[in-house]
């Protein structure tokens, strides 16, 4: 069943030059499959915690070295900014009205979400009463269970956006947040492979003040006839307003020393096999990671990359229990073919917790 859904996604050829607004929803036809229509994604919004506060967190971690690795007093830092983001869904009433109208146009129609190949985002912040925005940088969208995955009939519902600011940027942001109110903005852009729209600006919504920020992630379109390209299909931004009263709930500062607490993302795993269409023979790729627990024994975790979700190419490995940083970790790759066959590669030992782990085929190195 999943392989059938995947083949449908890979054969999709949306014609974005023929996009239309119907019942408040942007749709477009397929270039070759005349009965197929796609609906474009809605806007993103920041989620809230149970206490009503923004689902935003800023973690500053410090590692001071240890005698085992011979790096005593050698300070390293890792800064993590995360936002839990929801993708607004089309209401059932609107969806019913949309299907009713399409049925009149094409009785045998099929309606699907447009296959998203990439979702770019960037964060800026500015102090209240200031006009100069500071860029925190681009980040990655991370998996978070089934709610972070799209299906053949609907988009994903919730995802976490993560940025890893360098020390200087993190310190400036931390001081700014301590001293007064800040307004953060997340600008984002959805991309999909299809026939490009001659006017990409029509895909941009929201206030004009975001246009300059969005220009950093929006490329110039290629409108060649019948050429399938990665196209911009949706772009917008939203704001997060913070103040000093929220500082203690938004910011955490921890010393890692010899162990990392459970639930903290210390190791980034990147795999571009599906995003760059390197391994078309695979359906899924699992990276299994094992480390020594702070209380003894082995603690394991895993991250999964899926062919049907090529826009998810990064994931932060989180352990259920505390693990030791003064001991090496190891990882192995498990490949699942489109035929459902499993292949387990050899375990690889690593000592550098602070580096990024890249498991892309033919690029299995730490950078």
CSV table of C-alpha atoms in Angstrom, one decimal:
chain,number,residue,atom,x,y,z
A,1,UNK,CA,0.0,0.0,0.0
A,2,UNK,CA,2.7,2.5,1.0
A,3,UNK,CA,4.8,1.6,-2.1
A,4,UNK,CA,1.7,2.3,-4.3
A,5,UNK,CA,1.2,5.7,-2.6
A,6,UNK,CA,4.9,6.4,-3.2
A,7,UNK,CA,4.7,5.6,-7.0
A,8,UNK,CA,1.7,8.0,-7.2
A,9,UNK,CA,3.8,10.7,-5.6
A,10,UNK,CA,6.8,10.2,-7.9
A,11,UNK,CA,4.6,10.4,-11.0
A,12,UNK,CA,3.0,13.7,-10.0
A,13,UNK,CA,3.5,16.6,-12.4
A,14,UNK,CA,1.6,19.6,-11.1
A,15,UNK,CA,1.1,22.5,-13.5
A,16,UNK,CA,1.5,25.6,-11.3
A,17,UNK,CA,1.1,27.9,-14.2
A,18,UNK,CA,-2.6,26.8,-14.2
A,19,UNK,CA,-3.2,27.5,-10.5
A,20,UNK,CA,-6.7,28.7,-9.5
A,21,UNK,CA,-8.5,29.8,-6.3
A,22,UNK,CA,-11.6,27.8,-5.5
A,23,UNK,CA,-13.5,28.2,-2.2
A,24,UNK,CA,-10.5,30.0,-0.8
A,25,UNK,CA,-8.1,27.1,-1.7
A,26,UNK,CA,-5.4,27.3,-4.3
A,27,UNK,CA,-5.5,24.3,-6.6
A,28,UNK,CA,-3.8,23.2,-9.9
A,29,UNK,CA,-4.1,20.4,-12.3
A,30,UNK,CA,-1.6,17.7,-13.3
A,31,UNK,CA,0.2,18.2,-16.6
A,32,UNK,CA,-0.6,14.7,-17.9
A,33,UNK,CA,-3.2,13.1,-15.6
A,34,UNK,CA,-6.3,15.1,-16.5
A,35,UNK,CA,-8.4,13.7,-13.7
A,36,UNK,CA,-5.8,14.7,-11.0
A,37,UNK,CA,-5.9,18.0,-9.1
A,38,UNK,CA,-3.6,19.2,-6.3
A,39,UNK,CA,-4.3,21.6,-3.4
A,40,UNK,CA,-1.5,23.7,-2.1
A,41,UNK,CA,-0.5,24.0,1.6
A,42,UNK,CA,-2.0,26.5,3.9
A,43,UNK,CA,-0.1,28.9,6.3
A,44,UNK,CA,2.2,27.8,9.1
A,45,UNK,CA,1.6,29.0,12.7
A,46,UNK,CA,3.5,28.8,16.0
A,47,UNK,CA,1.9,26.3,18.4
A,48,UNK,CA,1.4,27.0,22.1
A,49,UNK,CA,2.3,24.9,25.2
A,50,UNK,CA,-0.3,23.7,27.7
A,51,UNK,CA,0.1,26.9,29.7
A,52,UNK,CA,-0.6,29.0,26.7
A,53,UNK,CA,3.0,30.2,26.2
A,54,UNK,CA,4.6,30.0,22.7
A,55,UNK,CA,6.1,26.6,21.9
A,56,UNK,CA,9.5,28.2,21.5
A,57,UNK,CA,12.7,27.3,23.4
A,58,UNK,CA,16.3,28.4,23.4
A,59,UNK,CA,18.9,26.1,24.9
A,60,UNK,CA,22.5,27.1,25.6
A,61,UNK,CA,24.7,24.1,26.4
A,62,UNK,CA,28.4,24.2,27.4
A,63,UNK,CA,30.9,21.4,27.4
A,64,UNK,CA,34.1,22.0,29.3
A,65,UNK,CA,36.1,18.9,28.3
A,66,UNK,CA,37.4,16.0,30.4
A,67,UNK,CA,40.6,14.1,31.2
A,68,UNK,CA,39.5,11.0,29.3
A,69,UNK,CA,39.7,12.8,25.9
A,70,UNK,CA,42.6,15.0,27.1
A,71,UNK,CA,40.6,18.2,26.4
A,72,UNK,CA,40.1,19.4,30.0
A,73,UNK,CA,39.1,23.1,30.1
A,74,UNK,CA,38.6,23.1,26.3
A,75,UNK,CA,35.2,24.8,26.1
A,76,UNK,CA,32.7,23.9,23.4
A,77,UNK,CA,29.2,25.3,23.1
A,78,UNK,CA,26.0,24.1,21.4
A,79,UNK,CA,23.1,26.4,21.0
A,80,UNK,CA,19.7,25.2,20.0
A,81,UNK,CA,16.6,27.2,19.2
A,82,UNK,CA,13.4,25.3,18.5
A,83,UNK,CA,9.8,26.2,17.5
A,84,UNK,CA,6.9,23.8,17.3
A,85,UNK,CA,5.0,24.7,14.2
A,86,UNK,CA,1.6,23.6,13.0
A,87,UNK,CA,0.4,23.6,9.3
A,88,UNK,CA,-3.2,24.9,9.2
A,89,UNK,CA,-5.6,22.4,7.7
A,90,UNK,CA,-8.4,23.0,5.3
A,91,UNK,CA,-11.8,22.7,7.1
A,92,UNK,CA,-14.0,19.7,6.3
A,93,UNK,CA,-16.8,22.1,5.1
A,94,UNK,CA,-14.4,23.8,2.7
A,95,UNK,CA,-13.0,20.5,1.5
A,96,UNK,CA,-16.5,19.2,0.8
A,97,UNK,CA,-17.4,22.3,-1.2
A,98,UNK,CA,-14.2,22.1,-3.1
A,99,UNK,CA,-14.8,18.5,-4.1
A,100,UNK,CA,-18.4,19.2,-5.0
A,101,UNK,CA,-17.2,22.0,-7.5
A,102,UNK,CA,-14.5,19.7,-8.9
A,103,UNK,CA,-17.0,16.9,-9.5
A,104,UNK,CA,-19.0,19.3,-11.7
A,105,UNK,CA,-15.9,20.0,-13.8
A,106,UNK,CA,-14.5,16.5,-13.8
A,107,UNK,CA,-16.7,13.7,-12.4
A,108,UNK,CA,-13.8,11.3,-12.1
A,109,UNK,CA,-11.4,13.7,-10.4
A,110,UNK,CA,-8.8,12.8,-7.7
A,111,UNK,CA,-7.7,15.5,-5.2
A,112,UNK,CA,-4.3,15.3,-3.6
A,113,UNK,CA,-1.9,17.5,-1.6
A,114,UNK,CA,0.9,18.7,-3.8
A,115,UNK,CA,4.1,16.7,-3.2
A,116,UNK,CA,6.4,19.0,-1.3
A,117,UNK,CA,10.1,18.5,-2.2
A,118,UNK,CA,11.6,21.1,0.1
A,119,UNK,CA,10.5,23.5,2.9
A,120,UNK,CA,12.9,26.3,3.5
A,121,UNK,CA,12.8,28.7,6.5
A,122,UNK,CA,14.8,31.4,8.1
A,123,UNK,CA,14.5,33.4,11.4
A,124,UNK,CA,15.2,37.0,12.1
A,125,UNK,CA,14.6,39.1,15.2
A,126,UNK,CA,14.3,42.8,16.0
A,127,UNK,CA,14.0,44.7,19.2
A,128,UNK,CA,10.7,46.6,19.7
A,129,UNK,CA,11.0,50.2,18.4
A,130,UNK,CA,14.0,49.2,16.3
A,131,UNK,CA,14.1,48.8,12.5
A,132,UNK,CA,17.3,46.7,12.1
A,133,UNK,CA,16.6,43.0,11.9
A,134,UNK,CA,19.2,40.4,12.9
A,135,UNK,CA,19.3,37.1,11.2
A,136,UNK,CA,19.5,34.0,13.3
A,137,UNK,CA,19.9,31.8,10.3
A,138,UNK,CA,18.4,28.9,8.4
A,139,UNK,CA,17.4,25.7,10.2
A,140,UNK,CA,16.0,22.2,9.7
A,141,UNK,CA,12.6,20.7,9.9
A,142,UNK,CA,12.7,17.6,12.1
A,143,UNK,CA,10.5,14.6,12.4
A,144,UNK,CA,8.2,14.1,15.4
A,145,UNK,CA,6.1,11.0,14.8
A,146,UNK,CA,3.2,10.4,12.4
A,147,UNK,CA,1.9,14.0,12.9
A,148,UNK,CA,5.0,15.3,11.1
A,149,UNK,CA,4.4,13.2,8.0
A,150,UNK,CA,2.2,13.8,5.0
A,151,UNK,CA,-0.1,11.2,3.5
A,152,UNK,CA,-1.7,10.7,0.1
A,153,UNK,CA,-4.7,12.8,1.2
A,154,UNK,CA,-3.4,15.3,3.7
A,155,UNK,CA,-0.4,17.3,4.7
A,156,UNK,CA,1.6,16.9,7.9
A,157,UNK,CA,0.1,18.6,11.0
A,158,UNK,CA,3.0,19.4,13.3
A,159,UNK,CA,6.8,19.7,13.0
A,160,UNK,CA,9.7,21.2,14.9
A,161,UNK,CA,11.9,23.8,13.3
A,162,UNK,CA,15.5,23.9,14.8
A,163,UNK,CA,18.3,26.3,14.4
A,164,UNK,CA,21.8,26.0,15.8
A,165,UNK,CA,23.2,29.5,16.2
A,166,UNK,CA,26.9,30.1,16.6
A,167,UNK,CA,28.2,31.4,19.9
A,168,UNK,CA,28.3,35.1,18.9
A,169,UNK,CA,24.8,35.1,17.5
A,170,UNK,CA,23.5,33.1,20.5
A,171,UNK,CA,25.0,35.5,23.0
A,172,UNK,CA,23.7,38.6,21.2
A,173,UNK,CA,20.2,37.1,21.0
A,174,UNK,CA,20.4,36.0,24.7
A,175,UNK,CA,21.4,39.5,25.8
A,176,UNK,CA,18.7,41.1,23.6
A,177,UNK,CA,16.0,38.9,25.1
A,178,UNK,CA,17.1,39.6,28.6
A,179,UNK,CA,17.0,43.4,28.1
A,180,UNK,CA,13.6,43.9,26.5
A,181,UNK,CA,10.9,42.8,24.2
A,182,UNK,CA,11.8,41.1,20.9
A,183,UNK,CA,9.8,40.2,17.8
A,184,UNK,CA,11.0,37.1,16.0
A,185,UNK,CA,9.8,36.3,12.6
A,186,UNK,CA,9.9,32.9,10.8
A,187,UNK,CA,9.8,33.2,7.0
A,188,UNK,CA,9.2,30.0,5.1
A,189,UNK,CA,8.8,28.8,1.5
A,190,UNK,CA,7.3,25.5,0.2
A,191,UNK,CA,8.7,24.0,-3.0
A,192,UNK,CA,7.4,21.2,-5.3
A,193,UNK,CA,8.5,19.8,-8.6
A,194,UNK,CA,6.2,20.7,-11.5
A,195,UNK,CA,5.7,23.3,-14.3
A,196,UNK,CA,6.7,26.7,-12.9
A,197,UNK,CA,4.3,29.7,-12.5
A,198,UNK,CA,5.5,32.7,-14.6
A,199,UNK,CA,4.8,35.0,-11.6
A,200,UNK,CA,6.4,33.5,-8.4
A,201,UNK,CA,5.3,36.5,-6.4
A,202,UNK,CA,1.7,35.2,-6.6
A,203,UNK,CA,2.9,32.4,-4.3
A,204,UNK,CA,3.9,34.9,-1.6
A,205,UNK,CA,1.4,36.0,1.0
A,206,UNK,CA,1.4,38.0,4.2
A,207,UNK,CA,2.7,41.6,5.0
A,208,UNK,CA,5.0,43.3,2.6
A,209,UNK,CA,7.6,43.8,5.3
A,210,UNK,CA,8.5,40.1,5.0
A,211,UNK,CA,9.3,40.3,1.3
A,212,UNK,CA,13.0,41.2,1.8
A,213,UNK,CA,13.4,38.3,4.3
A,214,UNK,CA,11.6,35.9,1.9
A,215,UNK,CA,13.9,37.0,-1.0
A,216,UNK,CA,16.7,35.1,0.8
A,217,UNK,CA,15.0,31.8,0.2
A,218,UNK,CA,13.0,32.4,-3.0
A,219,UNK,CA,14.9,31.6,-6.3
A,220,UNK,CA,14.1,33.0,-9.7
A,221,UNK,CA,11.6,30.8,-11.6
A,222,UNK,CA,12.3,28.7,-14.8
A,223,UNK,CA,9.2,29.0,-16.9
A,224,UNK,CA,10.4,26.8,-19.8
A,225,UNK,CA,7.4,25.1,-21.4
A,226,UNK,CA,6.7,21.6,-20.2
A,227,UNK,CA,9.9,21.4,-18.1
A,228,UNK,CA,9.6,19.9,-14.6
A,229,UNK,CA,11.5,22.0,-12.1
A,230,UNK,CA,11.5,22.6,-8.4
A,231,UNK,CA,9.0,25.5,-8.0
A,232,UNK,CA,8.0,27.9,-5.3
A,233,UNK,CA,4.4,27.1,-4.4
A,234,UNK,CA,3.8,28.9,-1.1
A,235,UNK,CA,5.7,31.6,0.9
A,236,UNK,CA,4.8,33.6,4.0
A,237,UNK,CA,6.0,34.5,7.5
A,238,UNK,CA,4.7,34.8,11.1
A,239,UNK,CA,5.8,36.7,14.2
A,240,UNK,CA,6.6,35.7,17.7
A,241,UNK,CA,6.6,38.4,20.3
A,242,UNK,CA,8.6,37.8,23.5
A,243,UNK,CA,9.5,39.9,26.6
A,244,UNK,CA,11.8,39.7,29.6
A,245,UNK,CA,9.0,38.2,31.7
A,246,UNK,CA,9.1,35.1,29.5
A,247,UNK,CA,12.9,34.8,29.7
A,248,UNK,CA,13.0,32.0,32.3
A,249,UNK,CA,10.4,29.9,30.5
A,250,UNK,CA,12.0,30.3,27.1
A,251,UNK,CA,15.8,30.0,27.9
A,252,UNK,CA,17.7,27.1,29.4
A,253,UNK,CA,21.4,27.2,30.2
A,254,UNK,CA,23.1,23.9,31.1
A,255,UNK,CA,26.6,22.5,31.6
A,256,UNK,CA,27.0,19.1,30.0
A,257,UNK,CA,30.2,18.1,31.7
A,258,UNK,CA,30.5,14.3,31.2
A,259,UNK,CA,26.8,13.5,30.3
A,260,UNK,CA,23.9,14.9,28.4
A,261,UNK,CA,20.5,14.8,30.1
A,262,UNK,CA,17.7,12.7,28.5
A,263,UNK,CA,15.7,14.4,25.8
A,264,UNK,CA,18.3,16.9,24.8
A,265,UNK,CA,19.4,17.0,21.1
A,266,UNK,CA,23.1,16.7,21.1
A,267,UNK,CA,23.8,14.9,17.8
A,268,UNK,CA,22.5,16.1,14.4
A,269,UNK,CA,22.0,13.5,11.7
A,270,UNK,CA,21.8,14.5,8.1
A,271,UNK,CA,20.9,12.2,5.2
A,272,UNK,CA,20.3,13.7,1.7
A,273,UNK,CA,19.7,10.4,-0.2
A,274,UNK,CA,16.0,11.1,-0.7
A,275,UNK,CA,16.2,14.9,-0.9
A,276,UNK,CA,18.8,14.7,-3.7
A,277,UNK,CA,17.3,11.6,-5.3
A,278,UNK,CA,20.6,9.6,-4.7
A,279,UNK,CA,19.0,6.3,-3.7
A,280,UNK,CA,15.9,5.7,-5.7
A,281,UNK,CA,16.1,2.0,-4.8
A,282,UNK,CA,15.4,2.7,-1.2
A,283,UNK,CA,12.1,3.2,0.5
A,284,UNK,CA,13.4,4.0,4.0
A,285,UNK,CA,16.7,4.5,5.8
A,286,UNK,CA,17.2,4.1,9.6
A,287,UNK,CA,20.2,5.3,11.5
A,288,UNK,CA,20.5,3.5,14.8
A,289,UNK,CA,22.8,5.1,17.4
A,290,UNK,CA,24.1,3.5,20.6
A,291,UNK,CA,25.9,5.2,23.5
A,292,UNK,CA,26.9,4.3,27.1
A,293,UNK,CA,24.3,5.3,29.7
A,294,UNK,CA,25.2,7.6,32.6
A,295,UNK,CA,24.0,4.8,34.9
A,296,UNK,CA,25.7,2.0,32.9
A,297,UNK,CA,24.5,-0.2,30.1
A,298,UNK,CA,23.8,0.8,26.5
A,299,UNK,CA,21.2,3.4,25.5
A,300,UNK,CA,20.0,3.4,21.9
A,301,UNK,CA,17.9,5.6,19.7
A,302,UNK,CA,17.2,5.9,16.0
A,303,UNK,CA,16.2,8.4,13.4
A,304,UNK,CA,14.3,7.5,10.2
A,305,UNK,CA,14.4,9.1,6.8
A,306,UNK,CA,11.7,8.3,4.3
A,307,UNK,CA,11.5,8.4,0.5
A,308,UNK,CA,8.0,9.8,0.6
A,309,UNK,CA,9.2,12.7,2.8
A,310,UNK,CA,12.2,14.1,0.9
A,311,UNK,CA,11.9,17.5,2.6
A,312,UNK,CA,12.9,15.9,5.9
A,313,UNK,CA,16.6,15.3,5.6
A,314,UNK,CA,17.8,16.3,9.1
A,315,UNK,CA,17.0,14.9,12.5
A,316,UNK,CA,18.3,15.5,16.1
A,317,UNK,CA,19.1,12.3,17.9
A,318,UNK,CA,17.6,12.3,21.4
A,319,UNK,CA,18.2,9.6,24.0
A,320,UNK,CA,15.5,8.5,26.4
A,321,UNK,CA,18.1,8.2,29.2
A,322,UNK,CA,21.2,10.3,30.0
A,323,UNK,CA,24.3,9.2,28.1
A,324,UNK,CA,28.0,9.8,28.7
A,325,UNK,CA,29.9,12.2,26.6
A,326,UNK,CA,33.3,11.0,27.8
A,327,UNK,CA,32.7,7.7,26.0
A,328,UNK,CA,32.4,7.1,22.3
A,329,UNK,CA,29.2,6.3,20.6
A,330,UNK,CA,28.5,4.1,17.5
A,331,UNK,CA,26.0,4.0,14.8
A,332,UNK,CA,24.8,1.8,11.9
A,333,UNK,CA,22.6,2.2,8.9
A,334,UNK,CA,19.7,0.0,8.1
A,335,UNK,CA,18.4,0.3,4.5
A,336,UNK,CA,14.9,-0.8,3.6
A,337,UNK,CA,14.5,-1.4,-0.2
A,338,UNK,CA,11.3,-0.6,-2.1
A,339,UNK,CA,10.7,-4.4,-2.2
A,340,UNK,CA,10.7,-4.4,1.6
A,341,UNK,CA,14.2,-6.1,2.0
A,342,UNK,CA,16.3,-5.0,5.0
A,343,UNK,CA,20.0,-4.6,4.9
A,344,UNK,CA,22.0,-3.8,8.0
A,345,UNK,CA,25.4,-2.2,7.5
A,346,UNK,CA,28.3,-2.5,9.9
A,347,UNK,CA,28.5,-0.5,13.1
A,348,UNK,CA,30.8,2.6,13.0
A,349,UNK,CA,32.5,3.9,16.1
A,350,UNK,CA,32.7,7.7,16.7
A,351,UNK,CA,34.1,9.9,19.5
A,352,UNK,CA,33.2,13.4,18.3
A,353,UNK,CA,29.8,14.2,19.8
A,354,UNK,CA,29.9,17.8,18.8
A,355,UNK,CA,30.1,17.2,15.0
A,356,UNK,CA,27.3,16.6,12.5
A,357,UNK,CA,26.8,13.0,11.4
A,358,UNK,CA,26.2,12.8,7.7
A,359,UNK,CA,24.9,9.3,6.6
A,360,UNK,CA,24.3,10.2,2.9
A,361,UNK,CA,25.4,7.4,0.6
A,362,UNK,CA,29.0,7.8,-0.6
A,363,UNK,CA,29.4,10.6,1.9
A,364,UNK,CA,29.3,8.7,5.2
A,365,UNK,CA,31.7,11.1,7.0
A,366,UNK,CA,31.5,13.5,9.9
A,367,UNK,CA,31.9,17.2,9.1
